[in-house]
Coordinates of C-alpha atoms in Angstrom, one line a residue:
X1 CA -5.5 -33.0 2.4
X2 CA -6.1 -33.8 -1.5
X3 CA -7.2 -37.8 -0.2
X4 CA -9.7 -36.0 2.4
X5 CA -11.2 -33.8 0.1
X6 CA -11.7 -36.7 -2.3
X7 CA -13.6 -39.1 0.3
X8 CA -15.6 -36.4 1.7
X9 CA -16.7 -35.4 -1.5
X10 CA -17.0 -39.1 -2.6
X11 CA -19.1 -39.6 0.6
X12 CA -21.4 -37.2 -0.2
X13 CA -22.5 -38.4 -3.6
X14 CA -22.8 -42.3 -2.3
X15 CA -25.6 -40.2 0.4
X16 CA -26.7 -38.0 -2.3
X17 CA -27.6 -41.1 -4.4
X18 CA -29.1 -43.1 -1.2
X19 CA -31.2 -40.0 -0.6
X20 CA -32.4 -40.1 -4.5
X21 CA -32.8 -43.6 -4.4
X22 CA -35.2 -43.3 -1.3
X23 CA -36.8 -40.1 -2.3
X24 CA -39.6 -41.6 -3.8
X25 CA -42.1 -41.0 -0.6
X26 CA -40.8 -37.7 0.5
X27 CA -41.4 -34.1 -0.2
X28 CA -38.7 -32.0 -1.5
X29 CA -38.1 -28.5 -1.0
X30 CA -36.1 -26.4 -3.7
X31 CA -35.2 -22.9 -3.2
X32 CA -36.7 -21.8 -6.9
X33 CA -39.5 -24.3 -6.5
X34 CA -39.4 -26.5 -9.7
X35 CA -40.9 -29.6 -9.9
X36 CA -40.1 -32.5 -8.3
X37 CA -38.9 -34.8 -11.0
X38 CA -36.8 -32.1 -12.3
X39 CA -35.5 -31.4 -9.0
X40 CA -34.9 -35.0 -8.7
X41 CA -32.9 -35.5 -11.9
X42 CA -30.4 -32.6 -10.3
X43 CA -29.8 -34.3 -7.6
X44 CA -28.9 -37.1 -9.3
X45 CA -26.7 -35.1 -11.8
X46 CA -24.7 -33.0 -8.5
X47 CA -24.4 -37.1 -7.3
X48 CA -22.8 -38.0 -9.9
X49 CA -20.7 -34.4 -10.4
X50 CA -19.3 -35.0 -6.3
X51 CA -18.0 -38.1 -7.1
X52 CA -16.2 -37.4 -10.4
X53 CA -14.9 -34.5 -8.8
X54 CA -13.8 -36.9 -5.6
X55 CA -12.1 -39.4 -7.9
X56 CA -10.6 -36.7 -9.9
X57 CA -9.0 -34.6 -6.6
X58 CA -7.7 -38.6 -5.8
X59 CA -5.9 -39.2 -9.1
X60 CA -4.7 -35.6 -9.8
X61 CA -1.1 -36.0 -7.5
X62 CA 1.0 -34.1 -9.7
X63 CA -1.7 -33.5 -12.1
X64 CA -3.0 -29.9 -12.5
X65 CA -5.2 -30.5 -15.5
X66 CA -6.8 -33.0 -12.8
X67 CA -7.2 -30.8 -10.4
X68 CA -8.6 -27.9 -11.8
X69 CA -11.4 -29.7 -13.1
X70 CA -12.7 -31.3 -9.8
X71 CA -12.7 -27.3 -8.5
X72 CA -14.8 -26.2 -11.3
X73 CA -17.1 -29.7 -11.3
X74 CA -17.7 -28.1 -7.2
X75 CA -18.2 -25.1 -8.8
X76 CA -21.3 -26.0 -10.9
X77 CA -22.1 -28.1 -7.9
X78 CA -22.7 -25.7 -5.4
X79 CA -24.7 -23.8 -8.4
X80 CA -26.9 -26.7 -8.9
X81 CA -27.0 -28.0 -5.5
X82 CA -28.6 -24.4 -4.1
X83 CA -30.6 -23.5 -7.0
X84 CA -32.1 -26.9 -8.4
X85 CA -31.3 -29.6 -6.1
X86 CA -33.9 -30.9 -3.6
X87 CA -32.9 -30.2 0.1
X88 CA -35.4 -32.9 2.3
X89 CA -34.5 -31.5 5.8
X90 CA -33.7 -28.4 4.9
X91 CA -29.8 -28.3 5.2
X92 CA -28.4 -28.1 2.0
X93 CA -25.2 -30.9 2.8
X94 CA -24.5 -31.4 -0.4
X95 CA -23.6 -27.8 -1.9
X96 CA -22.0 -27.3 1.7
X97 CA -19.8 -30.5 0.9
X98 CA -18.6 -28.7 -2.5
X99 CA -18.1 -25.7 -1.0
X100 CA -15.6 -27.0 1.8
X101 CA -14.1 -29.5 -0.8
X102 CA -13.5 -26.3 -3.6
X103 CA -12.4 -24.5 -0.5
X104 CA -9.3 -27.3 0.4
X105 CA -9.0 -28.1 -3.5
X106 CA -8.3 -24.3 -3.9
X107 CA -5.6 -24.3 -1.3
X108 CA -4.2 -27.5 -2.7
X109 CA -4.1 -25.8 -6.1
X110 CA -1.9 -22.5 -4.6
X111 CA 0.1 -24.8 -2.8
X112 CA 3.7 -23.9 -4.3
X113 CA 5.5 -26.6 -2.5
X114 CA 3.8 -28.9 -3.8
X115 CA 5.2 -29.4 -7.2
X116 CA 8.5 -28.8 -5.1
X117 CA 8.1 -32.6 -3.5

């Protein structure tokens, strides 16, 4: 579950960045309607915060230092990805991504058995 949760959130900063990288023609939408730049430069940022969070989730085995912050890296992702983060089809994937990987990264966190193994 912890090596899932790392590659889907890894997956969905290497298609944030592809989507930043090929913004440059497209229209963005925004739920608080900033400007575009600026809404670029979050998406970016959330890019880079998913895959830090991914690696982190990866390397945190016994770790719970680790662990916790990759949940509260999602956490400030889904806050920027909905508020300041350009959406160009209109389904936010990226704050949805966080969401499901804080989701399984809170369960992996309450898992008691875990630090049984």
């Amino acid at each position: 579950m912890r090596i899932f949760t790392g590659i889907l959130s890894i997956q969905a900063s290497i298609l944030g960045f592809l989507s930043w990288f090929g913004s440059n023609r497209l229209t963005s939408v925004n739920l608080i309607s900033m400007p575009e730049n600026l809404s670029r430069m979050a998406g970016l940022i959330l890019s880079i915060v998913m895959l830090i969070a991914g690696v982190l989730i990866i390397l945190a085995k016994e770790n719970d230092f680790l662990l916790f912050l990759a949940l509260i890296l999602w956490v400030f992702g889904i806050i920027l990805g909905l508020l300041f983060s350009p959406s160009f089809s209109g389904l936010y994937f990226r704050p949805i991504c966080c969401f499901i990987c804080l989701l399984s990264g809170v369960y992996i966190f309450t898992d008691y058995n875990r630090n049984n193994r």
